[in-house]
């Protein structure tokens, strides 16, 4: 018999919403078991039999799916915006299943945004404790020494907020303009921009080039593809493995090294000049797209 689990965890695994959103839905009495509203997120269940959301039965969790999306600048990472600004959901292909963003990219930040059908996978990818590395390239204007960038490896405090270890390097410079590469394992709000601005740099363009072992590579802007299941399963197993002594020098296990898993074939969007640099992905068969249109 299956081990009882919290209803919020089961629903997150089924792709209904994140745990936090599910807790809000329970407060709003939108979730019921056999017609009776659930009172507590800690309710334990062995299956989702009889569970409904807004009166509709919830299917048992399907295998998690993970997608890469080359987010353009100018889109919000949100389901909707009160001000009417465009969001990623306005541009995603209609034949995608219901997906949730892993973390978020600011309105004017572009590059790799991971999307998943599984709330537990989303949580594992986002938590700083799992040490999943994010990589960025920033086009900057101003003067900064390489030693000041290297000092970020020890973390930095700005306006009372502590930012963890950042591996930063001046990739290239032309006069007072340059490109800075940064790798970090946190995802605090506007972290990269705030740290660079604190160093006296103006950020004119910010691109996420990788998330864990998944690279942006040469994906066209606006394109979406799916990570192969066997690569996703292998990655999830790596998250469960204890860190070994000597794994990285930043105090947390790095999950971004090694060869990148082969994603599916990207769809949509023309190639772009001045594209972000990252390791090229191996060619792969196109993904199978399932699930209802949103």
Backbone as numpy.savetxt, mean C-alpha at the origin, in Angstrom:
# Nx Ny Nz CAx CAy CAz Cx Cy Cz
-12.52 -28.66 13.61 -13.36 -27.47 13.61 -12.49 -26.22 13.61
-12.90 -25.22 12.85 -12.12 -23.99 12.76 -12.07 -23.26 14.09
-10.95 -22.59 14.33 -10.80 -21.79 15.54 -11.70 -20.56 15.46
-12.40 -20.22 16.54 -13.22 -18.99 16.53 -12.33 -17.77 16.32
-12.83 -16.82 15.54 -12.11 -15.58 15.30 -13.07 -14.40 15.45
-12.51 -13.24 15.73 -13.34 -12.04 15.85 -14.03 -11.76 14.53
-15.28 -11.34 14.61 -16.05 -11.09 13.40 -15.40 -10.02 12.54
-14.78 -9.02 13.18 -14.13 -7.95 12.41 -12.98 -8.52 11.57
-12.25 -9.48 12.13 -11.15 -10.09 11.39 -11.67 -10.93 10.24
-12.71 -11.71 10.47 -13.28 -12.54 9.40 -13.82 -11.69 8.26
-14.50 -10.61 8.60 -15.07 -9.74 7.57 -13.97 -9.01 6.80
-12.89 -8.64 7.50 -11.77 -8.00 6.81 -11.13 -8.98 5.83
-10.98 -10.23 6.24 -10.42 -11.25 5.35 -11.32 -11.50 4.15
-12.61 -11.34 4.34 -13.56 -11.53 3.24 -13.60 -10.33 2.31
-12.83 -9.28 2.64 -12.76 -8.12 1.77 -13.91 -7.15 1.92
-14.66 -7.26 3.03 -15.79 -6.34 3.23 -15.29 -4.93 3.45
-14.29 -4.77 4.31 -13.71 -3.47 4.62 -12.53 -3.70 5.55
-11.85 -2.63 5.92 -10.78 -2.75 6.91 -11.39 -3.00 8.28
-10.59 -3.48 9.22 -11.11 -3.74 10.56 -11.72 -2.48 11.18
-11.03 -1.37 11.02 -11.53 -0.12 11.60 -12.89 0.25 11.02
-13.02 0.11 9.69 -14.30 0.44 9.06 -15.39 -0.54 9.50
-15.01 -1.81 9.67 -16.00 -2.80 10.12 -16.50 -2.47 11.52
-15.60 -2.02 12.38 -16.02 -1.62 13.72 -17.02 -0.47 13.67
-16.81 0.46 12.75 -17.77 1.56 12.58 -19.11 1.03 12.06
-19.04 0.07 11.14 -20.27 -0.51 10.60 -21.05 -1.24 11.68
-20.34 -1.87 12.61 -21.02 -2.54 13.73 -21.68 -1.50 14.62
-20.99 -0.39 14.88 -21.59 0.69 15.68 -22.85 1.22 15.01
-22.85 1.25 13.69 -24.01 1.75 12.93 -25.07 0.67 12.73
-24.87 -0.51 13.31 -25.83 -1.63 13.26 -26.09 -2.08 11.82
-25.05 -2.05 11.01 -25.17 -2.48 9.62 -24.85 -3.96 9.44
-24.27 -4.57 10.47 -23.86 -5.98 10.39 -24.72 -6.81 11.33
-25.23 -7.93 10.82 -26.13 -8.77 11.63 -25.77 -10.24 11.47
-26.18 -11.03 12.46 -26.06 -12.49 12.40 -27.46 -13.07 12.57
-27.91 -13.79 11.55 -29.27 -14.36 11.56 -30.30 -13.28 11.88
-30.09 -12.10 11.31 -31.06 -11.02 11.45 -30.89 -10.16 12.69
-30.00 -10.55 13.61 -29.80 -9.78 14.84 -28.54 -8.92 14.71
-28.65 -7.60 14.91 -27.47 -6.74 14.79 -26.35 -7.16 15.74
-25.14 -7.14 15.24 -23.96 -7.45 16.06 -23.69 -6.27 16.97
-23.45 -6.56 18.25 -23.24 -5.49 19.23 -21.76 -5.16 19.43
-20.87 -6.17 19.28 -19.47 -5.96 19.62 -18.55 -6.49 18.51
-17.49 -5.73 18.18 -16.52 -6.21 17.19 -15.78 -7.46 17.65
-15.78 -7.71 18.97 -15.06 -8.87 19.52 -15.88 -10.15 19.44
-17.09 -10.09 18.88 -17.91 -11.30 18.71 -17.12 -12.37 17.98
-17.10 -13.59 18.53 -16.32 -14.68 17.95 -17.19 -15.59 17.09
-16.65 -15.95 15.91 -17.35 -16.83 14.98 -16.35 -17.80 14.38
-16.86 -18.95 13.95 -16.01 -19.90 13.22 -16.21 -19.78 11.71
-17.29 -19.13 11.29 -17.54 -18.91 9.86 -18.45 -17.70 9.71
-18.68 -17.31 8.48 -19.55 -16.16 8.20 -20.96 -16.61 7.82
-21.30 -17.86 8.10 -22.64 -18.35 7.80 -23.67 -17.53 8.59
-24.65 -16.99 7.89 -25.70 -16.21 8.53 -25.37 -14.74 8.74
-24.15 -14.33 8.39 -23.75 -12.93 8.57 -24.18 -12.11 7.36
-24.76 -10.95 7.62 -25.16 -10.04 6.55 -24.59 -8.65 6.80
-24.35 -7.93 5.72 -23.94 -6.53 5.78 -24.95 -5.74 4.96
-25.62 -4.81 5.62 -26.70 -4.05 4.97 -27.74 -5.00 4.37
-27.98 -6.11 5.08 -29.00 -7.06 4.67 -28.57 -8.06 3.63
-27.32 -7.96 3.14 -26.85 -8.86 2.09 -25.90 -9.90 2.69
-26.08 -11.18 2.35 -25.21 -12.23 2.89 -23.75 -12.00 2.49
-22.86 -12.37 3.38 -21.42 -12.25 3.13 -20.87 -13.61 2.74
-20.14 -13.66 1.65 -19.53 -14.92 1.21 -18.28 -15.21 2.04
-17.97 -16.51 2.15 -16.74 -16.90 2.84 -15.53 -16.30 2.10
-14.45 -16.03 2.84 -13.29 -15.38 2.22 -12.74 -16.17 1.04
-12.48 -15.46 -0.04 -11.79 -16.04 -1.19 -10.30 -15.78 -1.01
-9.44 -16.46 -1.77 -8.01 -16.18 -1.67 -7.73 -14.70 -1.89
-6.81 -14.16 -1.10 -6.46 -12.74 -1.23 -5.89 -12.47 -2.61
-6.18 -11.29 -3.12 -5.62 -10.85 -4.40 -4.94 -9.50 -4.18
-3.86 -9.29 -4.91 -3.08 -8.06 -4.77 -2.79 -7.50 -6.15
-3.02 -6.22 -6.31 -2.83 -5.55 -7.60 -1.84 -4.40 -7.46
-1.11 -4.13 -8.54 -0.30 -2.92 -8.64 -1.09 -1.89 -9.45
-1.00 -0.64 -9.03 -1.65 0.46 -9.76 -0.65 1.61 -9.85
-0.44 2.11 -11.06 0.42 3.28 -11.24 -0.46 4.52 -11.11
-0.55 5.02 -9.88 -1.41 6.16 -9.59 -0.85 7.44 -10.21
-1.67 8.16 -10.96 -1.23 9.47 -11.46 -1.32 10.52 -10.35
-0.60 11.60 -10.51 -0.79 12.75 -9.62 -2.18 13.33 -9.88
-2.76 13.95 -8.84 -4.05 14.60 -9.01 -5.24 13.76 -8.61
-5.01 12.54 -8.09 -6.11 11.69 -7.63 -5.98 11.46 -6.13
-7.11 11.49 -5.43 -7.13 11.18 -4.01 -7.18 9.67 -3.79
-6.47 9.20 -2.77 -6.57 7.80 -2.38 -7.71 7.69 -1.38
-8.92 7.70 -1.90 -10.12 7.68 -1.06 -11.28 7.17 -1.90
-12.32 6.68 -1.21 -13.50 6.18 -1.91 -14.31 7.32 -2.50
-14.34 8.44 -1.78 -15.10 9.61 -2.25 -14.53 10.85 -1.60
-14.84 12.00 -2.16 -14.34 13.27 -1.62 -15.48 14.27 -1.51
-15.69 14.84 -0.32 -16.79 15.81 -0.14 -16.66 17.02 -1.07
-15.42 17.33 -1.48 -15.20 18.49 -2.35 -15.37 18.14 -3.82
-15.63 16.87 -4.10 -15.85 16.47 -5.48 -14.59 16.26 -6.30
-13.43 16.20 -5.65 -12.19 15.98 -6.39 -12.11 14.52 -6.86
-11.43 14.26 -7.96 -11.37 12.88 -8.48 -10.58 11.97 -7.55
-11.01 10.71 -7.46 -10.33 9.72 -6.63 -9.83 8.58 -7.51
-9.03 7.70 -6.90 -8.52 6.56 -7.67 -9.66 5.69 -8.18
-10.77 5.64 -7.44 -11.89 4.78 -7.85 -12.60 5.31 -9.09
-12.41 6.58 -9.39 -12.98 7.14 -10.62 -12.21 6.66 -11.85
-10.98 6.20 -11.65 -10.11 5.84 -12.78 -9.80 4.35 -12.87
-10.07 3.59 -11.81 -9.75 2.17 -11.85 -10.65 1.43 -12.84
-10.15 0.35 -13.45 -10.99 -0.42 -14.38 -12.25 -0.93 -13.70
-13.34 -0.92 -14.41 -14.64 -1.32 -13.85 -14.71 -2.82 -13.56
-13.83 -3.62 -14.19 -13.93 -5.06 -13.98 -13.08 -5.55 -12.82
-12.47 -4.64 -12.07 -11.74 -5.07 -10.88 -12.73 -5.51 -9.81
-12.33 -6.46 -8.94 -13.17 -6.76 -7.78 -13.11 -5.58 -6.82
-13.86 -5.68 -5.73 -13.80 -4.62 -4.72 -12.41 -4.64 -4.09
-11.69 -3.53 -4.17 -10.32 -3.47 -3.66 -10.16 -2.32 -2.67
-9.18 -2.49 -1.78 -8.83 -1.46 -0.80 -7.39 -1.05 -1.04
-7.06 0.24 -0.91 -5.67 0.66 -1.07 -4.83 0.26 0.13
-3.60 -0.12 -0.13 -2.63 -0.39 0.94 -1.95 0.94 1.25
-2.26 1.52 2.41 -1.78 2.85 2.69 -2.42 3.84 1.74
-1.74 4.96 1.55 -2.28 5.94 0.62 -1.14 6.79 0.06
-1.39 7.37 -1.08 -0.49 8.36 -1.66 -1.21 9.69 -1.68
-0.49 10.76 -1.34 -1.09 12.09 -1.33 -1.63 12.46 -2.71
-2.44 13.50 -2.73 -3.06 13.96 -3.98 -2.02 14.14 -5.09
-0.90 14.78 -4.76 0.09 15.10 -5.79 1.25 14.11 -5.84
1.15 13.01 -5.09 2.17 11.97 -5.16 1.72 10.91 -6.16
2.65 10.42 -6.94 2.33 9.44 -7.98 3.13 8.16 -7.75
2.88 7.18 -8.58 3.67 5.96 -8.51 2.88 4.76 -8.03
3.58 3.82 -7.41 3.00 2.52 -7.08 2.05 2.60 -5.89
0.81 2.19 -6.13 -0.17 2.03 -5.06 -0.67 0.59 -5.14
-0.48 -0.17 -4.06 -0.99 -1.54 -4.03 -2.46 -1.54 -3.64
-3.22 -2.43 -4.25 -4.65 -2.58 -3.98 -4.90 -4.05 -3.65
-5.73 -4.31 -2.66 -5.99 -5.70 -2.28 -7.46 -5.94 -1.97
-7.87 -7.18 -2.11 -9.23 -7.59 -1.75 -9.31 -8.05 -0.31
-8.18 -8.13 0.38 -8.10 -8.76 1.70 -7.69 -7.76 2.77
-8.56 -7.56 3.76 -8.27 -6.60 4.82 -7.09 -6.99 5.68
-6.90 -8.30 5.91 -5.77 -8.74 6.72 -4.44 -8.51 6.00
-4.42 -8.74 4.70 -3.21 -8.48 3.92 -2.90 -6.98 3.93
-3.91 -6.17 3.77 -3.75 -4.72 3.82 -3.09 -4.31 5.14
-3.60 -4.84 6.23 -3.08 -4.51 7.56 -1.62 -4.94 7.70
-1.31 -6.16 7.24 0.06 -6.66 7.35 1.04 -5.82 6.55
0.61 -5.35 5.39 1.48 -4.53 4.55 1.70 -3.14 5.13
0.72 -2.65 5.88 0.80 -1.28 6.40 1.53 -1.16 7.73
1.46 -2.19 8.57 2.00 -2.08 9.92 3.52 -1.88 9.91
4.04 -0.87 10.62 5.49 -0.69 10.70 6.20 -1.92 11.27
5.51 -2.67 12.14 6.13 -3.82 12.80 6.51 -4.93 11.82
5.87 -4.99 10.65 6.22 -6.01 9.67 7.44 -5.60 8.84
7.81 -4.33 8.90 9.04 -3.88 8.24 9.00 -3.92 6.74
7.82 -3.76 6.12 7.75 -3.75 4.66 8.26 -2.41 4.15
9.25 -2.48 3.29 9.95 -1.26 2.86 9.24 -0.56 1.70
9.16 0.77 1.79 8.63 1.60 0.71 9.79 2.39 0.11
9.84 2.48 -1.21 10.90 3.22 -1.89 10.30 4.38 -2.68
11.01 5.52 -2.65 10.53 6.74 -3.30 11.67 7.41 -4.05
11.30 8.20 -5.06 12.20 9.15 -5.70 11.53 10.51 -5.62
12.30 11.51 -5.21 11.76 12.87 -5.07 12.62 13.83 -5.89
11.96 14.62 -6.71 12.66 15.70 -7.42 12.64 16.92 -6.52
13.80 17.45 -6.21 13.90 18.51 -5.21 14.67 19.70 -5.75
14.46 20.84 -5.08 15.21 22.06 -5.37 15.77 22.58 -4.06
17.06 22.88 -4.04 17.68 23.38 -2.83 19.01 22.69 -2.58
19.62 23.06 -1.48 20.93 22.53 -1.12 20.82 21.62 0.10
21.41 20.45 0.02 21.51 19.55 1.16 22.74 18.68 0.97
23.42 18.39 2.06 24.62 17.56 1.97 24.24 16.08 2.01
25.11 15.26 1.44 24.88 13.82 1.50 24.92 13.34 2.94
25.76 13.96 3.77 25.84 13.54 5.17 24.54 13.82 5.91
23.86 14.94 5.57 22.57 15.24 6.20 21.53 14.19 5.82
21.59 13.73 4.57 20.68 12.68 4.14 21.00 11.37 4.86
22.29 11.07 4.98 22.69 9.83 5.64 22.32 9.81 7.12
22.28 10.99 7.74 21.90 11.06 9.16 20.46 10.61 9.40
19.64 10.61 8.35 18.25 10.19 8.50 18.14 8.71 8.86
19.23 7.97 8.68 19.20 6.55 9.03 18.91 6.36 10.52
19.19 7.40 11.32 18.94 7.33 12.76 17.54 7.83 13.12
16.75 8.23 12.13 15.44 8.81 12.41 15.55 10.29 12.69
14.41 10.96 12.77 14.40 12.40 12.98 13.08 12.80 13.62
13.12 13.83 14.45 11.90 14.36 15.07 11.61 15.74 14.50
10.37 15.92 14.04 9.95 17.19 13.44 8.63 17.60 14.07
8.62 18.77 14.69 7.40 19.29 15.32 6.76 18.27 16.26
7.59 17.60 17.03 7.08 16.65 18.02 6.71 15.29 17.48
6.88 15.08 16.17 6.57 13.78 15.56 7.88 13.06 15.26
7.99 11.83 15.73 9.19 11.05 15.51 9.05 10.19 14.25
9.97 10.37 13.32 10.01 9.56 12.10 11.15 8.56 12.23
10.89 7.33 11.87 11.88 6.28 12.02 12.99 6.34 11.00
13.78 5.30 10.96 14.96 5.23 10.11 14.60 5.38 8.63
15.35 6.25 7.95 15.16 6.47 6.51 16.52 6.34 5.83
16.58 5.51 4.81 17.80 5.34 4.01 17.68 6.30 2.82
18.43 7.40 2.85 18.29 8.45 1.83 19.61 8.69 1.11
19.52 9.00 -0.17 20.71 9.20 -0.98 20.41 10.19 -2.10
21.35 11.11 -2.36 21.21 12.02 -3.50 21.59 11.24 -4.75
20.59 10.93 -5.55 20.84 10.11 -6.74 21.60 10.89 -7.80
21.12 12.09 -8.10 21.83 12.94 -9.04 21.44 14.38 -8.79
22.34 15.29 -9.24 22.11 16.71 -9.00 22.57 17.51 -10.21
21.79 18.53 -10.58 22.16 19.47 -11.62 21.93 20.86 -11.07
23.02 21.54 -10.70 22.86 22.83 -10.05 22.18 22.64 -8.70
21.08 23.36 -8.48 20.34 23.24 -7.22 19.17 22.27 -7.34
19.03 21.65 -8.50 17.98 20.65 -8.70 18.58 19.25 -8.55
17.79 18.34 -8.03 18.30 16.99 -7.88 17.19 15.98 -7.66
17.58 14.71 -7.65 16.68 13.61 -7.34 17.21 12.89 -6.11
16.35 12.69 -5.12 16.70 12.00 -3.89 15.96 10.67 -3.85
16.69 9.59 -3.55 16.07 8.28 -3.34 15.92 8.04 -1.85
14.78 7.50 -1.44 14.52 7.26 -0.02 13.85 5.90 0.17
14.27 5.20 1.22 13.63 3.93 1.59 13.28 3.99 3.07
12.07 3.58 3.40 11.60 3.63 4.78 10.59 2.52 5.02
10.33 2.25 6.30 9.40 1.17 6.64 8.19 1.68 7.40
7.97 2.99 7.37 6.79 3.58 7.97 5.95 4.22 6.88
4.76 4.65 7.25 3.92 5.33 6.28 3.17 6.48 6.91
3.87 7.26 7.73 3.20 8.40 8.37 2.76 9.42 7.32
1.72 10.17 7.65 1.13 11.13 6.74 2.18 12.13 6.22
2.34 12.18 4.90 3.25 13.12 4.23 4.68 13.04 4.76
5.09 11.87 5.18 6.39 11.71 5.82 7.55 12.16 4.94
7.60 11.68 3.71 8.73 12.00 2.83 8.80 13.49 2.58
7.68 14.10 2.25 7.67 15.55 1.98 8.10 16.34 3.22
7.59 15.98 4.37 7.91 16.74 5.58 9.38 16.64 5.94
9.94 15.45 5.79 11.36 15.28 6.12 12.23 16.09 5.16
11.94 16.03 3.87 12.75 16.77 2.90 12.58 18.27 3.08
11.36 18.72 3.34 11.15 20.14 3.57 11.86 20.61 4.83
11.92 19.74 5.84 12.65 20.07 7.07 14.14 20.28 6.79
14.65 19.58 5.78 16.06 19.72 5.40 16.28 20.91 4.47
15.23 21.68 4.20 15.36 22.87 3.37 15.16 22.65 1.89
14.57 21.52 1.53 14.36 21.20 0.11 12.90 21.42 -0.28
12.69 21.89 -1.50 11.34 21.99 -2.06 11.10 20.77 -2.94
10.01 20.08 -2.69 9.69 18.86 -3.45 8.74 19.23 -4.58
9.18 19.02 -5.82 8.33 19.34 -6.97 7.68 18.09 -7.57
8.19 16.93 -7.23 7.60 15.69 -7.73 7.99 14.56 -6.79
7.03 13.69 -6.47 7.30 12.57 -5.57 6.68 11.31 -6.16
7.50 10.28 -6.28 7.09 9.03 -6.93 7.42 7.86 -6.01
6.44 7.02 -5.73 6.75 5.76 -5.04 7.15 4.74 -6.09
8.34 4.18 -5.94 8.87 3.27 -6.95 8.78 1.80 -6.57
8.53 1.51 -5.30 8.39 0.11 -4.88 7.70 0.05 -3.53
7.04 -1.08 -3.29 6.44 -1.37 -1.98 6.77 -2.81 -1.67
7.67 -3.03 -0.70 8.16 -4.37 -0.47 8.88 -4.87 -1.71
8.68 -6.12 -2.12 9.35 -6.65 -3.29 8.64 -6.32 -4.60
7.59 -5.51 -4.53 6.79 -5.22 -5.72 7.20 -3.87 -6.30
7.82 -3.86 -7.50 8.31 -2.62 -8.08 7.27 -1.96 -8.99
7.40 -0.66 -9.14 6.61 0.04 -10.16 7.12 -0.33 -11.55
8.44 -0.47 -11.66 9.09 -0.82 -12.92 8.65 0.13 -14.03
8.30 -0.43 -15.18 7.96 0.43 -16.32 6.46 0.44 -16.59
5.65 0.27 -15.55 4.19 0.32 -15.74 3.77 1.67 -16.30
2.92 1.71 -17.31 2.39 2.98 -17.79 1.54 3.65 -16.72
1.48 4.96 -16.75 0.65 5.71 -15.81 -0.81 5.29 -15.98
-1.48 4.98 -14.87 -2.88 4.58 -14.90 -3.10 3.10 -15.09
-2.03 2.34 -15.33 -2.18 0.90 -15.57 -2.37 0.13 -14.26
-3.04 -1.03 -14.37 -3.27 -1.93 -13.24 -2.89 -3.34 -13.67
-2.20 -4.08 -12.80 -2.01 -5.50 -13.06 -2.06 -6.26 -11.74
-2.15 -7.58 -11.83 -2.31 -8.41 -10.64 -1.04 -9.20 -10.35
-0.67 -9.25 -9.08 0.45 -10.08 -8.64 0.02 -11.54 -8.69
0.88 -12.39 -9.22 0.55 -13.82 -9.31 0.35 -14.42 -7.92
-0.57 -15.38 -7.83 -0.91 -15.97 -6.54 0.30 -16.61 -5.86
1.13 -17.34 -6.61 2.24 -18.03 -5.94 3.25 -17.02 -5.40
3.40 -15.87 -6.06 4.29 -14.83 -5.55 3.69 -14.18 -4.30
2.39 -13.99 -4.31 1.72 -13.40 -3.15 1.80 -14.34 -1.95
1.58 -15.63 -2.18 1.67 -16.60 -1.08 3.08 -16.62 -0.50
4.09 -16.60 -1.36 5.48 -16.61 -0.89 5.78 -15.35 -0.08
5.26 -14.22 -0.52 5.49 -12.97 0.21 4.84 -13.01 1.58
3.61 -13.51 1.64 2.92 -13.57 2.94 3.67 -14.50 3.90
4.24 -15.57 3.39 5.02 -16.45 4.25 6.25 -15.73 4.79
6.85 -14.87 3.95 8.04 -14.14 4.40 7.70 -13.17 5.52
6.47 -12.66 5.53 6.05 -11.76 6.60 5.94 -12.49 7.93
5.65 -13.78 7.87 5.48 -14.57 9.09 6.80 -15.09 9.64
7.87 -15.04 8.82 9.16 -15.55 9.26 9.80 -14.58 10.24
10.40 -15.08 11.34 11.10 -14.18 12.26 12.32 -13.59 11.59
12.64 -12.35 11.95 13.83 -11.71 11.39 15.08 -12.40 11.91
16.11 -12.44 11.06 17.37 -13.07 11.45 18.40 -12.02 11.79
19.31 -12.29 12.72 20.37 -11.33 13.02 21.13 -10.98 11.76
21.37 -9.68 11.57 22.10 -9.23 10.39 21.22 -8.91 9.22
19.89 -9.09 9.33 18.99 -8.74 8.24 18.82 -7.24 8.22
19.62 -6.58 7.42 19.51 -5.12 7.33 20.21 -4.47 8.51
20.27 -3.12 8.49 20.95 -2.40 9.56 20.07 -1.31 10.11
18.76 -1.48 10.02 17.86 -0.41 10.40 16.99 -0.77 11.59
17.26 -1.92 12.23 16.51 -2.26 13.42 15.19 -2.93 13.13
14.84 -3.15 11.85 13.60 -3.82 11.49 13.89 -4.67 10.27
13.22 -5.81 10.12 13.48 -6.67 8.98 13.05 -6.00 7.69
13.92 -6.03 6.68 13.55 -5.46 5.40 12.81 -6.50 4.58
11.72 -6.09 4.01 10.93 -7.01 3.19 10.95 -6.58 1.73
11.90 -5.77 1.34 11.88 -5.26 -0.02 13.01 -5.76 -0.88
13.87 -6.65 -0.36 15.01 -7.08 -1.12 14.72 -8.25 -2.02
15.71 -8.63 -2.81 15.57 -9.81 -3.64 14.88 -9.51 -4.95
14.72 -10.54 -5.74 14.08 -10.37 -7.04 12.61 -10.08 -6.87
12.11 -9.24 -7.75 10.71 -8.86 -7.67 9.84 -9.96 -8.23
8.71 -10.27 -7.57 7.77 -11.23 -8.13 7.24 -10.74 -9.47
6.94 -11.65 -10.34 6.43 -11.26 -11.64 4.96 -10.92 -11.55
4.60 -9.67 -11.85 3.20 -9.30 -11.84 2.54 -9.69 -13.14
1.26 -9.43 -13.23 0.55 -9.65 -14.48 0.85 -8.56 -15.47
0.23 -8.64 -16.63 0.46 -7.66 -17.68 -0.34 -6.39 -17.41
0.30 -5.21 -17.43 -0.44 -3.99 -17.13 -1.44 -3.64 -18.21
-2.49 -2.94 -17.78 -3.51 -2.48 -18.72 -3.63 -0.98 -18.62
-3.86 -0.33 -19.74 -4.24 1.07 -19.76 -3.07 2.01 -19.57
-3.18 3.22 -20.15 -2.22 4.28 -19.91 -1.03 4.21 -20.85
-0.65 5.33 -21.46 0.49 5.37 -22.35 1.80 5.45 -21.58
2.92 5.07 -22.18 4.21 5.25 -21.53 4.47 6.73 -21.30
5.40 7.04 -20.40 5.64 8.42 -20.02 7.13 8.68 -19.97
7.53 9.87 -20.41 8.93 10.23 -20.31 9.27 10.58 -18.87
10.55 10.61 -18.55 11.01 10.89 -17.18 10.37 9.92 -16.21
10.29 8.64 -16.61 9.60 7.65 -15.80 10.43 7.28 -14.59
9.78 6.82 -13.50 10.51 6.43 -12.30 11.43 5.26 -12.57
12.54 5.25 -11.88 13.48 4.15 -12.04 13.21 3.07 -11.03
13.11 1.85 -11.49 13.02 0.70 -10.59 13.33 -0.54 -11.40
13.55 -1.64 -10.72 13.93 -2.87 -11.40 12.82 -3.33 -12.32
13.15 -3.73 -13.56 12.10 -4.17 -14.48 11.49 -5.48 -14.03
10.20 -5.62 -14.27 9.50 -6.86 -13.92 9.61 -7.84 -15.07
9.61 -9.14 -14.76 9.65 -10.15 -15.79 8.30 -10.23 -16.48
8.27 -10.56 -17.77 6.98 -10.70 -18.44 6.19 -11.83 -17.83
4.88 -11.71 -17.85 4.02 -12.71 -17.23 2.72 -12.80 -17.98
2.02 -13.90 -17.73 0.72 -14.06 -18.37 -0.26 -13.03 -17.79
-1.27 -12.63 -18.57 -2.22 -11.64 -18.07 -3.05 -12.20 -16.94
-3.46 -11.35 -15.99 -4.27 -11.81 -14.86 -5.68 -12.13 -15.28
-6.31 -13.00 -14.51 -7.74 -13.26 -14.70 -8.51 -12.32 -13.81
-9.40 -11.55 -14.38 -10.16 -10.57 -13.61 -11.54 -11.13 -13.31
-11.83 -11.18 -12.02 -13.10 -11.72 -11.59 -13.77 -10.73 -10.68
-15.01 -11.00 -10.38 -15.72 -10.18 -9.40 -16.60 -9.17 -10.09
-17.60 -8.71 -9.41 -18.55 -7.78 -10.00 -17.95 -6.41 -10.18
-18.46 -5.69 -11.14 -18.05 -4.30 -11.32 -18.61 -3.48 -10.19
-17.79 -2.45 -9.80 -18.26 -1.62 -8.71 -19.12 -0.50 -9.24
